[in-house]
Short mmCIF file of N, CA and C in Angstrom, two decimals:
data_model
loop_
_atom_site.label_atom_id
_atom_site.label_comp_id
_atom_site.label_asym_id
_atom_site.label_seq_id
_atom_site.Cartn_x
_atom_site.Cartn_y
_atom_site.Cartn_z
N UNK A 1 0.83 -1.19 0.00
CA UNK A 1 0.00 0.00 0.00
C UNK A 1 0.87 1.25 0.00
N UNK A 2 0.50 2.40 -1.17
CA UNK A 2 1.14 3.54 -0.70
C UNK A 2 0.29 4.11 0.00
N UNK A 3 1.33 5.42 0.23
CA UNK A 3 0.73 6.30 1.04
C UNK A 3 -0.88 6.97 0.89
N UNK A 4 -1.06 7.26 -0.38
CA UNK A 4 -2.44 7.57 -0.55
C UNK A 4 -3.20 6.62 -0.10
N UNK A 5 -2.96 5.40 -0.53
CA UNK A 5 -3.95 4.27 -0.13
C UNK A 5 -4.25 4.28 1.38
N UNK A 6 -3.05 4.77 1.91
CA UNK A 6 -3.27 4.37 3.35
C UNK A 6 -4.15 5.44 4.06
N UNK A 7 -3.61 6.47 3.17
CA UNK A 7 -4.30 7.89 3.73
C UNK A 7 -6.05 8.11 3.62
N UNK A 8 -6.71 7.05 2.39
CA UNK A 8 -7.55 6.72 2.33
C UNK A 8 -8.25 5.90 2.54
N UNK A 9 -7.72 4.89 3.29
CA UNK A 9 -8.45 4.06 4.63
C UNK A 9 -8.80 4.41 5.41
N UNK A 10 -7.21 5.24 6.16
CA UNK A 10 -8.16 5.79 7.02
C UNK A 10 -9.00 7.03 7.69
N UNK A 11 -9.31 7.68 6.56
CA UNK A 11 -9.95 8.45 6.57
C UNK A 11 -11.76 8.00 6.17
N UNK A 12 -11.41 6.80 5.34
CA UNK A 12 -12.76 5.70 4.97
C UNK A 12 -12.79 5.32 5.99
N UNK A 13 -12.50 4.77 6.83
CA UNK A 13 -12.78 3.98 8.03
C UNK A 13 -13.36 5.54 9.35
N UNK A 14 -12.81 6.55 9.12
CA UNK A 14 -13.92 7.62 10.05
C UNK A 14 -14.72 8.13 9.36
N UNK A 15 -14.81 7.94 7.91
CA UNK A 15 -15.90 8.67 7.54
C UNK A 15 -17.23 7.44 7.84
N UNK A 16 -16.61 5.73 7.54
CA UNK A 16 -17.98 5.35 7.63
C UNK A 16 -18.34 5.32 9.14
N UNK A 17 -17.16 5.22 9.58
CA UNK A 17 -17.25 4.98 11.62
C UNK A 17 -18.63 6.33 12.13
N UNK A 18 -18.13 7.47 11.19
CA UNK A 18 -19.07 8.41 11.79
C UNK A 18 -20.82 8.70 10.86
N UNK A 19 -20.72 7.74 9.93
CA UNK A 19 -21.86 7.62 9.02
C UNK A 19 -22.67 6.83 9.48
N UNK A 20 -21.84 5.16 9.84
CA UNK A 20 -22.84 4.60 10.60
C UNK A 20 -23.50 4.77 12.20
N UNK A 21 -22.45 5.54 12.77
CA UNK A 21 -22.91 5.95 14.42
C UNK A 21 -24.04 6.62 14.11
N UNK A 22 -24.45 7.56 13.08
CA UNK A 22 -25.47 8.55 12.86
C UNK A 22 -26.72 7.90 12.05
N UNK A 23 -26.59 6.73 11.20
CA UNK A 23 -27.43 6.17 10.72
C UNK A 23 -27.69 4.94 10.54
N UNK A 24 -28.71 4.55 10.46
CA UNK A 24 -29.07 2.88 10.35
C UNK A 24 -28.35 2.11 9.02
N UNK A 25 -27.68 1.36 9.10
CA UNK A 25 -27.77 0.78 8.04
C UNK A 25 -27.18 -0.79 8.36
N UNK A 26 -27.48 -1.40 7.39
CA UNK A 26 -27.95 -2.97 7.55
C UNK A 26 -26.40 -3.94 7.62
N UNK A 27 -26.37 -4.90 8.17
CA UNK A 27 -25.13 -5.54 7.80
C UNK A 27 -24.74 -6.11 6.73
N UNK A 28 -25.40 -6.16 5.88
CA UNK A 28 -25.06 -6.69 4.35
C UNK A 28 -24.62 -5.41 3.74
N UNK A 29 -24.59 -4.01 3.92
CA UNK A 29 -24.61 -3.02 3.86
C UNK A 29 -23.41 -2.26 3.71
N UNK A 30 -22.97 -2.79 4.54
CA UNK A 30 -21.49 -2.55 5.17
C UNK A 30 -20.65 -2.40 4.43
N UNK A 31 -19.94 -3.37 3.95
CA UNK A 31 -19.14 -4.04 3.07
C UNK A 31 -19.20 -3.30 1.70
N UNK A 32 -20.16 -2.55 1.25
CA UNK A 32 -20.47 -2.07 -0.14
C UNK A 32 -20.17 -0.34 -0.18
N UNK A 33 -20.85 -0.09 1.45
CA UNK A 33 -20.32 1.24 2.07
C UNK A 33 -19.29 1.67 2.00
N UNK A 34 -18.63 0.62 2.68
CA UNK A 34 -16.85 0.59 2.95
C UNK A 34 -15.94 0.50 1.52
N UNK A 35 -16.33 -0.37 0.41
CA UNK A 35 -15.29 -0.18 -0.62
C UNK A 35 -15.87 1.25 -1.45
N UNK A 36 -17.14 1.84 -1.56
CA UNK A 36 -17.33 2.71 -2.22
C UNK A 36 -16.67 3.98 -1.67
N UNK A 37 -16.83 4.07 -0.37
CA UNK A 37 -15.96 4.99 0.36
C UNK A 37 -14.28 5.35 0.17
N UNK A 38 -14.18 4.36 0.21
CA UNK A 38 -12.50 4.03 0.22
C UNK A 38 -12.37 4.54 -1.29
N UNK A 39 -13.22 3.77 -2.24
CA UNK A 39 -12.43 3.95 -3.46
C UNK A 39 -12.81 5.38 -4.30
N UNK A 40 -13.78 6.24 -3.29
CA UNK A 40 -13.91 7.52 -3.56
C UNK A 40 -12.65 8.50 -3.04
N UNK A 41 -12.29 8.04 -1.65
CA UNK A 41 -11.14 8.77 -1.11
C UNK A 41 -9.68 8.47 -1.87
N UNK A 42 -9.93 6.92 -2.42
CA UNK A 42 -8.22 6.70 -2.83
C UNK A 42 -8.42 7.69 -3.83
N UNK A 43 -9.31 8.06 -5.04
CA UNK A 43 -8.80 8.97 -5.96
C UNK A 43 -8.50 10.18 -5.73
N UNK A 44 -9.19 10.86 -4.49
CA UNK A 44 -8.65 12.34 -4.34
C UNK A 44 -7.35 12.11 -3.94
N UNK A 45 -6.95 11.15 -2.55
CA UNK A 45 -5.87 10.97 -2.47
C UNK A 45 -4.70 10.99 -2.96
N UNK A 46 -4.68 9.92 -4.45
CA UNK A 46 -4.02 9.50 -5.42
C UNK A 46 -3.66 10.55 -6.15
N UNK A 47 -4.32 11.76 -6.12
CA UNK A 47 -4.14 13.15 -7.48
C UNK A 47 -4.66 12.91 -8.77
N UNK A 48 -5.62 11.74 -8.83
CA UNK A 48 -5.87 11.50 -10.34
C UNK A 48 -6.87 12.83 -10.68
N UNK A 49 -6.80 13.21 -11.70
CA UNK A 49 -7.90 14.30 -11.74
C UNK A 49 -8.80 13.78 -13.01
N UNK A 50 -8.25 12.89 -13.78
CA UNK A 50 -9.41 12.33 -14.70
C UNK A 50 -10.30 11.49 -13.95
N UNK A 51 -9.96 10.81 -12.87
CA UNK A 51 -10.86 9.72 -12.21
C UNK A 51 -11.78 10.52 -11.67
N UNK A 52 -12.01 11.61 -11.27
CA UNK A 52 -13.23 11.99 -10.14
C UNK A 52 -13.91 12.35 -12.07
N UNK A 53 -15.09 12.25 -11.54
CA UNK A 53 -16.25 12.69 -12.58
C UNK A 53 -16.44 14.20 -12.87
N UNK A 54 -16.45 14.69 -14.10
CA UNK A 54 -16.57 15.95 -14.73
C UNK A 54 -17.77 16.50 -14.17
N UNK A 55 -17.88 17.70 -13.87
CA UNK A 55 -19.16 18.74 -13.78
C UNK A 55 -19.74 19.00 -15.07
N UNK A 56 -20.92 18.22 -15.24
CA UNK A 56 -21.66 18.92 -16.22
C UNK A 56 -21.76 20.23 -16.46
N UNK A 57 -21.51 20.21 -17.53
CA UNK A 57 -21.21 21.65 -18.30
C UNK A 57 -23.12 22.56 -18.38
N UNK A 58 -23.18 23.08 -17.91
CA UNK A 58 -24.78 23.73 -18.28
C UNK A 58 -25.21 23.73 -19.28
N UNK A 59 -26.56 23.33 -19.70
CA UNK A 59 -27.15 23.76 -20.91
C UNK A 59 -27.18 24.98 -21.33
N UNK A 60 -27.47 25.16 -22.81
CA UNK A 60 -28.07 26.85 -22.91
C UNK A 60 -29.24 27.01 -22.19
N UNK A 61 -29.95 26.46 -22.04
CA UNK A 61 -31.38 26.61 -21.45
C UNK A 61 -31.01 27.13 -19.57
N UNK A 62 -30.24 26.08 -18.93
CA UNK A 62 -30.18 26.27 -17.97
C UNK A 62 -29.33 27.88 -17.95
N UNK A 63 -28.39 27.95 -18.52
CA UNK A 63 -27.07 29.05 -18.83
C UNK A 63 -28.15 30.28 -18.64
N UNK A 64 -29.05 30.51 -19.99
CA UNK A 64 -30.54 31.12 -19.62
C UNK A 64 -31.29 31.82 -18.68
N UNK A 65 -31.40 30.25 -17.74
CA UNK A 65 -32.53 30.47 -16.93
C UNK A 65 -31.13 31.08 -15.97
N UNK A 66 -30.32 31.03 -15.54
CA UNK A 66 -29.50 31.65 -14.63
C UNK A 66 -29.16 33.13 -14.55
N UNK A 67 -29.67 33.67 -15.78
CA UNK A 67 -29.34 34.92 -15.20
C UNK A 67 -31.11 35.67 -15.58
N UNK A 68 -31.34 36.50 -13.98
CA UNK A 68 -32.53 37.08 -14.32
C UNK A 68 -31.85 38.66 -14.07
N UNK A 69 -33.19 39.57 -14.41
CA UNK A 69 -33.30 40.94 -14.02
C UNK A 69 -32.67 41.46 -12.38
N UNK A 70 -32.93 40.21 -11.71
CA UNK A 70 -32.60 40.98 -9.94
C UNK A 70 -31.70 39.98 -9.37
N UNK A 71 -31.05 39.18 -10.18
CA UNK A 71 -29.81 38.21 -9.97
C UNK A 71 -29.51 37.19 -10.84
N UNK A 72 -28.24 36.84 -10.33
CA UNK A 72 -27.61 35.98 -11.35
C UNK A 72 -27.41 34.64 -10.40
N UNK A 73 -27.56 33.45 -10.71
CA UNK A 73 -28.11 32.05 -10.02
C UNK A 73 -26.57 31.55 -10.14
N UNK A 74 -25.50 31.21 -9.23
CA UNK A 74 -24.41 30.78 -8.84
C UNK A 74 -24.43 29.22 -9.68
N UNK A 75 -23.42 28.46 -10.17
CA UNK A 75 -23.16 27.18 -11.07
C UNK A 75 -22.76 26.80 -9.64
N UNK A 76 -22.12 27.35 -8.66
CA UNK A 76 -21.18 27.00 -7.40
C UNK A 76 -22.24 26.15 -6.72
N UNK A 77 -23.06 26.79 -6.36
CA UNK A 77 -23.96 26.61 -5.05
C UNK A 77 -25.09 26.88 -5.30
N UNK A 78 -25.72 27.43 -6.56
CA UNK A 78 -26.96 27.48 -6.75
C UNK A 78 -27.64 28.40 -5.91
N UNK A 79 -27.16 29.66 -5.62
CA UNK A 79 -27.52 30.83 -4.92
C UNK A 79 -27.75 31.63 -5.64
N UNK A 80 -28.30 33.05 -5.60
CA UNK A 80 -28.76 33.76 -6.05
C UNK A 80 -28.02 35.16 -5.56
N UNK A 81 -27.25 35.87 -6.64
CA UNK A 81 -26.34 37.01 -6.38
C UNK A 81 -27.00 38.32 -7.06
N UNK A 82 -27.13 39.66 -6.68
CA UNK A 82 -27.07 40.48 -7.07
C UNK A 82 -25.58 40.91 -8.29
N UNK A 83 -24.54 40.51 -7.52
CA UNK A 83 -22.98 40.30 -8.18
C UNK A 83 -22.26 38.93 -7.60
N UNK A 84 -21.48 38.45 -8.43
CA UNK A 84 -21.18 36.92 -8.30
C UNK A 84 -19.75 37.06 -8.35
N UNK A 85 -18.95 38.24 -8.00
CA UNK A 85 -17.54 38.79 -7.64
C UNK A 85 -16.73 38.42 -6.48
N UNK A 86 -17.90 39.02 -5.61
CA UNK A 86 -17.50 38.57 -4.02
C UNK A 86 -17.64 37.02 -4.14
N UNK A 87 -18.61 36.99 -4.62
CA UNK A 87 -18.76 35.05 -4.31
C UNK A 87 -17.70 34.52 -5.04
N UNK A 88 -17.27 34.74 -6.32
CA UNK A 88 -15.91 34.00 -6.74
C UNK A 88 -15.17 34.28 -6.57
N UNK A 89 -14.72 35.96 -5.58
CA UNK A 89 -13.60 36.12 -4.74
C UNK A 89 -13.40 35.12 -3.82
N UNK A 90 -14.07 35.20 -3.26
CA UNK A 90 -14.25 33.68 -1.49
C UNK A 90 -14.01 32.58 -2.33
N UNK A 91 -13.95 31.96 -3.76
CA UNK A 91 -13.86 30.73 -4.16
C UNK A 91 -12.45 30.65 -4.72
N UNK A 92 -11.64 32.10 -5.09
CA UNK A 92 -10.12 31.82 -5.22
C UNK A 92 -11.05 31.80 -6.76
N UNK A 93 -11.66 32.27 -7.54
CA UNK A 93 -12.09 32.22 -8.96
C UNK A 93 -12.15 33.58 -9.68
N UNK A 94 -11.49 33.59 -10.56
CA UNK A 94 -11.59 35.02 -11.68
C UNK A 94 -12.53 34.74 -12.37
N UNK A 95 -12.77 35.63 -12.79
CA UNK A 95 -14.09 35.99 -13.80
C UNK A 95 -14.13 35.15 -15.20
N UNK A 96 -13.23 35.00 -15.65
CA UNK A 96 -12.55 34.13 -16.79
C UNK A 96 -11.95 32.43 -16.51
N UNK A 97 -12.06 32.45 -15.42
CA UNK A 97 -12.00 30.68 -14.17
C UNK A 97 -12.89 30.29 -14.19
N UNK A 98 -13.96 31.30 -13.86
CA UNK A 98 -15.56 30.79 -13.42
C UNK A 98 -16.02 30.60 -14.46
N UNK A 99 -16.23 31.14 -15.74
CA UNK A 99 -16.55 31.04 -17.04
C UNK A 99 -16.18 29.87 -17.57
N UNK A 100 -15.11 29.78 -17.75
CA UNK A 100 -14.35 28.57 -18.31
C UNK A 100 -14.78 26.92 -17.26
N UNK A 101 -15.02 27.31 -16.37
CA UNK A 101 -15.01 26.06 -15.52
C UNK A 101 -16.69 25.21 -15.94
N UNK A 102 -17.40 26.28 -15.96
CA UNK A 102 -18.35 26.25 -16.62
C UNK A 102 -18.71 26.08 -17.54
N UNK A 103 -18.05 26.42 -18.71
CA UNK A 103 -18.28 26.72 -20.13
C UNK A 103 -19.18 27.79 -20.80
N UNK A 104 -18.99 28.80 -19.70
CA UNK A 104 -19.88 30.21 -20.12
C UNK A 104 -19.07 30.96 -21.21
N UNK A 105 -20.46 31.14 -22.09
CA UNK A 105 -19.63 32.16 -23.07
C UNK A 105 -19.16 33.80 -22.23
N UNK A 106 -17.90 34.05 -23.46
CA UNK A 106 -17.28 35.29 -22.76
C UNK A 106 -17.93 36.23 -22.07
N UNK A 107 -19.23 36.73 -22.27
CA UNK A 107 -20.06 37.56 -22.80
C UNK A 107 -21.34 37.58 -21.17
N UNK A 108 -20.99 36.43 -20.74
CA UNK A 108 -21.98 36.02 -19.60
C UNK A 108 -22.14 36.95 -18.64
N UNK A 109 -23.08 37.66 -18.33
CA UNK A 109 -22.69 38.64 -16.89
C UNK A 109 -22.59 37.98 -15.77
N UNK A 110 -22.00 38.59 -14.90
CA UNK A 110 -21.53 38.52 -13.46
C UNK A 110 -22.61 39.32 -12.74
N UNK A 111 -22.77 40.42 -13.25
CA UNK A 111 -23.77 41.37 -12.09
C UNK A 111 -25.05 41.21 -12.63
N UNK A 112 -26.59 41.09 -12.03
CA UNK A 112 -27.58 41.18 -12.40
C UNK A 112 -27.83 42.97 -13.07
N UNK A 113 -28.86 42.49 -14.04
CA UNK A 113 -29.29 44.25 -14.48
C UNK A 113 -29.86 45.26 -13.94
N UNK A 114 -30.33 44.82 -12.87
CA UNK A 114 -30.88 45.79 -11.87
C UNK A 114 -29.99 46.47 -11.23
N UNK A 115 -29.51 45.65 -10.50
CA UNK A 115 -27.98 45.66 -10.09
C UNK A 115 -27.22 47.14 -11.10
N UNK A 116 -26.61 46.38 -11.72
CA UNK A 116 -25.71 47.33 -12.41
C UNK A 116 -26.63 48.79 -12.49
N UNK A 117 -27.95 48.66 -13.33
CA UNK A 117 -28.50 50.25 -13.78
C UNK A 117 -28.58 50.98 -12.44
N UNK A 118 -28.87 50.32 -10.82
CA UNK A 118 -29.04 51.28 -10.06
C UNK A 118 -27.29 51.97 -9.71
N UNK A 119 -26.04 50.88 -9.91
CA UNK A 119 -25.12 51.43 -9.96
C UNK A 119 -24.93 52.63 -10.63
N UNK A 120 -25.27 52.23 -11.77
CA UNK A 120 -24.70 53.31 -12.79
C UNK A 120 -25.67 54.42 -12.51
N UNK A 121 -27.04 54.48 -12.58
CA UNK A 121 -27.86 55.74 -12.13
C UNK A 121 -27.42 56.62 -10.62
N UNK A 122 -27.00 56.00 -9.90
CA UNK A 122 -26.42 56.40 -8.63
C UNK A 122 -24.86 57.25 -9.47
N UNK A 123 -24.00 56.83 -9.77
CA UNK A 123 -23.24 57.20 -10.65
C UNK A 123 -23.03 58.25 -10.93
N UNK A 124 -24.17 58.24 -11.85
CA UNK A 124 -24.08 59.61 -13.00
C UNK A 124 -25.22 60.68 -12.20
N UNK A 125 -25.55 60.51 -11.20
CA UNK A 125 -26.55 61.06 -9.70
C UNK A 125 -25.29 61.55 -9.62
N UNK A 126 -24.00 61.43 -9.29
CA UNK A 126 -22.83 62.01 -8.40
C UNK A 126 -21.72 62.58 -9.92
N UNK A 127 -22.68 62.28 -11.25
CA UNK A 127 -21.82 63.18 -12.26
C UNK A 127 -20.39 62.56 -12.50
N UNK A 128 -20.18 61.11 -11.93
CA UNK A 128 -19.07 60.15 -12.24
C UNK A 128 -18.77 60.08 -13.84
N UNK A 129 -17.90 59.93 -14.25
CA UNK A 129 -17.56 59.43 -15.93
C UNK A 129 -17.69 61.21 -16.45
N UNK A 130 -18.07 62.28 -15.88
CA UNK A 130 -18.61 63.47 -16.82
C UNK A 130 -17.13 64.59 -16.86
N UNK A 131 -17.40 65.13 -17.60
CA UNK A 131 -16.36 66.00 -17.88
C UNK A 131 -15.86 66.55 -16.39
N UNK A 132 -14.87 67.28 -15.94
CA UNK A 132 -14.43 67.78 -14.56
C UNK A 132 -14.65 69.11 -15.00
N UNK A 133 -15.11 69.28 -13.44
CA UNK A 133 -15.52 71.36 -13.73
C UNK A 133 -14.14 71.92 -13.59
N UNK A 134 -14.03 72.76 -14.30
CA UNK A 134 -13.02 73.62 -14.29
C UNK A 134 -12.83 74.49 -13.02
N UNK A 135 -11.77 74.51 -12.65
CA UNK A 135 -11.50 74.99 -11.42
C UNK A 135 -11.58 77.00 -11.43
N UNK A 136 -11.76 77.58 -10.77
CA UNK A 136 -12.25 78.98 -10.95
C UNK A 136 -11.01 79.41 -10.27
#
């Protein structure tokens, strides 16, 4: 056994130790628990990155339905953002990470439209972007 292997025993052996203390499950049960466990942990362990299973890529439809007028619906967590900046700040994700991880076209917004127009009306409320007055 290498080290991953080992590292993923026993970490299989507390994950089911603390799965079964919390839930019922049968003694024929066991045994099926225990290798699926294990052989979920040996791959993170191991570093394979083809073995863990791909994130479905979004449909257009879903891609769509994710962004409305008063937010934009997170691929992460399935939350609902006014701006999805801060949230892929906290995830260690650029704007062009999150896209790509996804398969969002370039073009995808980040901020809902409400969002942005009250920015920008607040904005140009304070005469931002406008020529500078000349000093007297």
């Amino acid at each position: 056994m290498n080290k991953a292997q080992e590292r993923a025993a026993e970490i299989a052996a507390q994950v089911v130790a603390a799965y079964v203390s919390n839930n019922a499950v049968a003694a024929d049960d066991l045994p099926g628990l225990t290798a699926r466990t294990y052989a979920a942990l040996e791959v993170v362990f191991a570093g394979q990155p083809g073995a863990v299973a791909p994130r479905n890529a979004p449909t257009a439809e879903e891609i769509a339905a994710s962004i409305t007028d008063d937010a934009i619906i997170s691929f992460e967590n399935g939350r609902r953002y006014r701006s999805l900046r801060r949230h892929l700040n906290q995830l260690g994700l650029t704007d062009d990470q999150y896209r790509a991880k996804w398969g969002l076209p370039d073009d995808y917004p980040l901020v809902a439209k409400s969002f942005s127009d009250l920015r920008s009306n607040a904005a140009r409320a304070q005469r931002f972007g406008g020529l500078a007055v000349a000093a007297e």
